[in-house]
């Protein structure tokens, strides 16, 4: 006769490393889909503001864009932080640049080939969006798409007491201007008396990727969210532009 019955019950508990408002799409990769649909640069801005609201550093999903089809579904498309607004996409040397902090360039070539249903366009400034047919590289536009933000674990750079800006980060940019494609980048432009003041403005903005300064006209252009060359129209302005990149 049995006098003792022992039953062992095991519970598997999955603990996410993500804040409550974000979902874990991979190990230590946390994302959040914003409400509504937004134009490209506005979408970047809303990731910034949502992060500020939550006390987090958020950016438009870039290097981990391949997770979008599995976790987020939207017939109207989703913006991504993959782009070629700074460096042309060349299958021999470079891939798309990304919005991920400290990872401006380059998106791995092998990953690029797996993502796209069509070949990237060389020599044209492009952004990348997810559509139901796959990832597509298109000219920058004002189309409204859904936006997915990713959590960064890297401290925001404006908290540093000192910061280094480099002319050659991620490399010397030649030419410094975009072509006549209509792509613009995302900019914040001010009038500053010196190059140093322009650099200070960039340092104080958590999403400034690089800055351009024109001494002759005292104009300071900050490339926000995505690092890019100057829009074509800037080539018509008097004076000479100098660029400094930020490791972000």
Short mmCIF file of C-alpha atoms in Angstrom, two decimals:
data_model
loop_
_atom_site.label_atom_id
_atom_site.label_comp_id
_atom_site.label_asym_id
_atom_site.label_seq_id
_atom_site.Cartn_x
_atom_site.Cartn_y
_atom_site.Cartn_z
CA UNK A 1 0.00 0.00 0.00
CA UNK A 2 1.25 3.47 -0.87
CA UNK A 3 1.75 5.66 2.13
CA UNK A 4 3.35 8.66 0.44
CA UNK A 5 2.58 10.31 -2.86
CA UNK A 6 4.95 13.01 -4.02
CA UNK A 7 3.93 15.24 -6.88
CA UNK A 8 6.44 17.66 -8.30
CA UNK A 9 5.10 20.50 -10.41
CA UNK A 10 7.41 22.65 -12.43
CA UNK A 11 6.50 26.07 -13.70
CA UNK A 12 8.39 27.72 -16.52
CA UNK A 13 8.51 31.45 -16.05
CA UNK A 14 9.68 33.65 -18.89
CA UNK A 15 11.02 36.96 -17.68
CA UNK A 16 11.40 39.75 -20.19
CA UNK A 17 14.26 42.19 -19.84
CA UNK A 18 12.13 44.89 -21.46
CA UNK A 19 10.24 47.69 -19.71
CA UNK A 20 6.52 47.02 -19.37
CA UNK A 21 5.54 49.16 -22.33
CA UNK A 22 7.92 47.42 -24.77
CA UNK A 23 7.93 43.91 -26.19
CA UNK A 24 10.96 41.65 -26.40
CA UNK A 25 11.55 40.56 -30.00
CA UNK A 26 14.91 38.91 -29.34
CA UNK A 27 17.44 38.62 -26.53
CA UNK A 28 17.87 42.13 -25.11
CA UNK A 29 16.05 43.65 -28.09
CA UNK A 30 12.98 45.64 -27.03
CA UNK A 31 10.57 47.47 -29.34
CA UNK A 32 7.47 49.63 -29.16
CA UNK A 33 5.02 50.49 -31.93
CA UNK A 34 3.76 54.06 -31.86
CA UNK A 35 0.12 54.95 -32.31
CA UNK A 36 -0.93 56.37 -35.66
CA UNK A 37 1.01 56.91 -38.87
CA UNK A 38 3.73 59.50 -39.34
CA UNK A 39 5.98 61.01 -42.04
CA UNK A 40 9.60 59.88 -41.94
CA UNK A 41 11.34 62.62 -39.93
CA UNK A 42 8.28 63.13 -37.74
CA UNK A 43 8.37 59.42 -36.92
CA UNK A 44 11.97 59.77 -35.72
CA UNK A 45 10.93 62.73 -33.59
CA UNK A 46 8.08 60.80 -31.99
CA UNK A 47 10.47 57.97 -31.03
CA UNK A 48 12.57 60.63 -29.30
CA UNK A 49 9.56 62.10 -27.49
CA UNK A 50 8.11 58.72 -26.49
CA UNK A 51 11.48 57.81 -25.03
CA UNK A 52 11.58 61.07 -23.10
CA UNK A 53 8.09 60.37 -21.76
CA UNK A 54 9.12 56.89 -20.58
CA UNK A 55 12.58 57.90 -19.37
CA UNK A 56 14.19 55.72 -22.05
CA UNK A 57 16.40 56.25 -25.07
CA UNK A 58 14.41 55.12 -28.10
CA UNK A 59 15.26 55.27 -31.79
CA UNK A 60 13.53 54.19 -34.99
CA UNK A 61 14.34 50.52 -35.55
CA UNK A 62 17.40 50.05 -37.74
CA UNK A 63 19.74 47.07 -37.59
CA UNK A 64 17.01 44.84 -36.16
CA UNK A 65 14.46 45.73 -38.83
CA UNK A 66 14.32 42.07 -39.86
CA UNK A 67 12.20 41.48 -36.72
CA UNK A 68 9.38 43.68 -38.02
CA UNK A 69 7.57 41.10 -40.21
CA UNK A 70 7.34 38.65 -37.29
CA UNK A 71 6.12 40.98 -34.57
CA UNK A 72 4.43 43.89 -36.33
CA UNK A 73 1.93 43.73 -39.17
CA UNK A 74 0.61 46.76 -40.98
CA UNK A 75 -0.74 46.98 -44.51
CA UNK A 76 0.25 50.63 -44.84
CA UNK A 77 3.93 49.94 -44.22
CA UNK A 78 6.47 50.67 -41.50
CA UNK A 79 9.34 53.17 -41.62
CA UNK A 80 12.80 51.88 -40.71
CA UNK A 81 16.08 53.55 -39.82
CA UNK A 82 17.95 51.86 -42.68
CA UNK A 83 19.07 54.44 -45.24
CA UNK A 84 21.73 55.54 -47.70
CA UNK A 85 21.55 59.29 -47.11
CA UNK A 86 25.18 59.53 -46.02
CA UNK A 87 26.96 56.91 -48.13
CA UNK A 88 25.84 55.31 -51.37
CA UNK A 89 24.92 51.66 -51.23
CA UNK A 90 27.56 49.78 -53.18
CA UNK A 91 27.39 45.99 -53.29
CA UNK A 92 31.18 45.85 -53.40
CA UNK A 93 31.92 47.86 -50.27
CA UNK A 94 29.10 49.33 -48.23
CA UNK A 95 25.60 48.51 -47.14
CA UNK A 96 22.86 50.66 -45.71
CA UNK A 97 23.56 52.90 -42.75
CA UNK A 98 21.51 52.45 -39.58
CA UNK A 99 19.99 54.60 -36.84
CA UNK A 100 21.36 52.44 -34.02
CA UNK A 101 23.49 54.47 -31.59
CA UNK A 102 27.23 54.04 -32.33
CA UNK A 103 26.39 51.97 -35.41
CA UNK A 104 25.85 54.57 -38.12
CA UNK A 105 27.51 52.43 -40.80
CA UNK A 106 27.22 49.86 -42.16
CA UNK A 107 24.38 47.39 -42.29
CA UNK A 108 26.01 44.00 -43.02
CA UNK A 109 26.04 43.04 -46.68
CA UNK A 110 24.81 39.51 -46.00
CA UNK A 111 21.83 40.83 -44.03
CA UNK A 112 21.07 43.35 -46.74
CA UNK A 113 20.72 40.65 -49.36
CA UNK A 114 18.39 38.63 -47.14
CA UNK A 115 16.10 41.58 -46.43
CA UNK A 116 15.31 42.97 -49.82
CA UNK A 117 12.97 41.73 -52.50
CA UNK A 118 14.60 44.14 -54.95
CA UNK A 119 18.19 45.25 -55.41
CA UNK A 120 19.27 48.45 -53.58
CA UNK A 121 19.69 51.40 -55.91
CA UNK A 122 23.27 52.65 -56.20
CA UNK A 123 23.93 56.37 -56.49
CA UNK A 124 20.57 57.51 -55.15
CA UNK A 125 19.78 58.67 -51.64
CA UNK A 126 17.28 56.19 -50.25
CA UNK A 127 15.35 55.28 -47.13
CA UNK A 128 13.99 51.81 -46.39
CA UNK A 129 10.44 50.87 -45.46
CA UNK A 130 8.69 47.59 -44.76
CA UNK A 131 5.74 46.77 -46.99
CA UNK A 132 3.68 43.60 -47.18
CA UNK A 133 5.75 42.62 -50.22
CA UNK A 134 9.02 42.99 -48.28
CA UNK A 135 11.61 45.68 -47.57
CA UNK A 136 11.84 48.37 -50.24
CA UNK A 137 14.34 51.19 -50.67
CA UNK A 138 12.64 54.38 -51.82
CA UNK A 139 13.44 58.07 -52.16
CA UNK A 140 12.76 60.03 -49.00
CA UNK A 141 9.19 61.25 -49.02
CA UNK A 142 6.38 62.52 -46.79
CA UNK A 143 4.33 59.32 -46.91
CA UNK A 144 2.83 58.39 -43.57
CA UNK A 145 3.79 54.97 -42.27
CA UNK A 146 3.68 53.18 -38.95
CA UNK A 147 6.71 53.63 -36.71
CA UNK A 148 8.43 51.10 -34.45
CA UNK A 149 10.96 52.34 -31.90
CA UNK A 150 13.75 50.29 -30.35
CA UNK A 151 15.33 50.65 -26.92
CA UNK A 152 18.99 51.69 -26.72
CA UNK A 153 21.08 50.65 -23.73
CA UNK A 154 23.77 53.22 -24.56
CA UNK A 155 23.77 56.41 -22.48
CA UNK A 156 22.73 59.54 -24.30
CA UNK A 157 25.87 61.44 -25.43
CA UNK A 158 24.85 64.90 -24.21
CA UNK A 159 25.40 63.61 -20.66
CA UNK A 160 29.15 63.47 -21.34
CA UNK A 161 31.21 66.34 -19.95
CA UNK A 162 33.45 66.26 -23.00
CA UNK A 163 32.78 64.87 -26.45
CA UNK A 164 34.87 64.37 -29.56
CA UNK A 165 33.59 65.22 -33.05
CA UNK A 166 35.53 63.92 -36.04
CA UNK A 167 35.78 65.07 -39.66
CA UNK A 168 36.41 61.50 -40.74
CA UNK A 169 33.55 59.79 -38.87
CA UNK A 170 32.56 57.36 -40.19
CA UNK A 171 34.78 58.49 -43.09
CA UNK A 172 35.48 61.67 -45.05
CA UNK A 173 32.28 62.50 -46.90
CA UNK A 174 32.79 63.45 -50.54
CA UNK A 175 30.75 64.88 -52.12
CA UNK A 176 29.17 66.66 -49.17
CA UNK A 177 25.86 67.29 -50.93
CA UNK A 178 23.06 65.02 -52.07
CA UNK A 179 22.07 64.85 -55.71
CA UNK A 180 18.86 66.17 -57.24
CA UNK A 181 16.80 63.29 -55.88
CA UNK A 182 14.49 65.17 -53.55
CA UNK A 183 15.84 63.40 -50.47
CA UNK A 184 16.60 65.88 -47.70
CA UNK A 185 17.54 64.14 -44.45
CA UNK A 186 16.21 65.47 -41.12
CA UNK A 187 17.66 68.80 -40.02
CA UNK A 188 17.66 71.44 -37.33
CA UNK A 189 19.17 74.69 -38.62
CA UNK A 190 20.32 77.68 -36.57
CA UNK A 191 22.51 80.74 -36.94
CA UNK A 192 25.74 80.46 -34.91
CA UNK A 193 28.66 82.86 -34.74
CA UNK A 194 31.38 80.20 -34.57
CA UNK A 195 32.09 76.58 -35.39
CA UNK A 196 32.48 75.89 -31.66
CA UNK A 197 28.98 77.16 -30.88
CA UNK A 198 27.60 74.99 -33.67
CA UNK A 199 29.34 71.95 -32.19
CA UNK A 200 27.99 72.83 -28.74
CA UNK A 201 24.44 72.86 -30.14
CA UNK A 202 24.99 69.37 -31.53
CA UNK A 203 26.45 68.18 -28.22
CA UNK A 204 23.38 69.42 -26.37
CA UNK A 205 20.93 67.60 -28.65
CA UNK A 206 20.68 63.87 -27.80
CA UNK A 207 19.74 62.93 -31.38
CA UNK A 208 22.26 65.03 -33.32
CA UNK A 209 24.30 62.68 -35.54
CA UNK A 210 26.64 65.24 -37.15
CA UNK A 211 26.83 68.96 -37.78
CA UNK A 212 27.78 71.15 -40.74
CA UNK A 213 28.98 74.73 -40.39
CA UNK A 214 29.32 77.50 -42.95
CA UNK A 215 31.49 80.33 -41.63
CA UNK A 216 30.60 82.77 -44.41
CA UNK A 217 26.88 82.76 -43.69
CA UNK A 218 27.09 81.67 -40.01
CA UNK A 219 24.74 78.77 -40.64
CA UNK A 220 24.73 75.62 -38.50
CA UNK A 221 22.93 72.50 -39.71
CA UNK A 222 22.45 69.57 -37.34
CA UNK A 223 21.68 66.19 -38.90
CA UNK A 224 19.10 64.70 -36.54
CA UNK A 225 18.26 61.00 -36.05
CA UNK A 226 20.00 59.89 -39.26
CA UNK A 227 23.43 60.98 -40.43
CA UNK A 228 23.26 62.37 -43.94
CA UNK A 229 24.88 64.60 -46.51
CA UNK A 230 23.56 68.12 -46.98
CA UNK A 231 20.49 68.57 -49.18
CA UNK A 232 21.24 69.66 -52.74
CA UNK A 233 19.95 73.20 -52.11
CA UNK A 234 22.79 73.84 -49.64
CA UNK A 235 25.31 73.59 -52.50
CA UNK A 236 23.91 76.85 -53.90
CA UNK A 237 24.65 78.83 -50.74
CA UNK A 238 27.70 81.07 -50.48
CA UNK A 239 30.75 79.96 -48.54
CA UNK A 240 32.19 76.56 -47.70
CA UNK A 241 30.73 73.87 -45.49
CA UNK A 242 32.70 71.84 -42.98
CA UNK A 243 31.35 68.65 -41.42
CA UNK A 244 31.99 66.91 -38.09
CA UNK A 245 30.57 63.49 -37.29
CA UNK A 246 29.51 62.23 -33.89
CA UNK A 247 29.90 58.70 -32.60
CA UNK A 248 26.48 59.19 -30.99
#
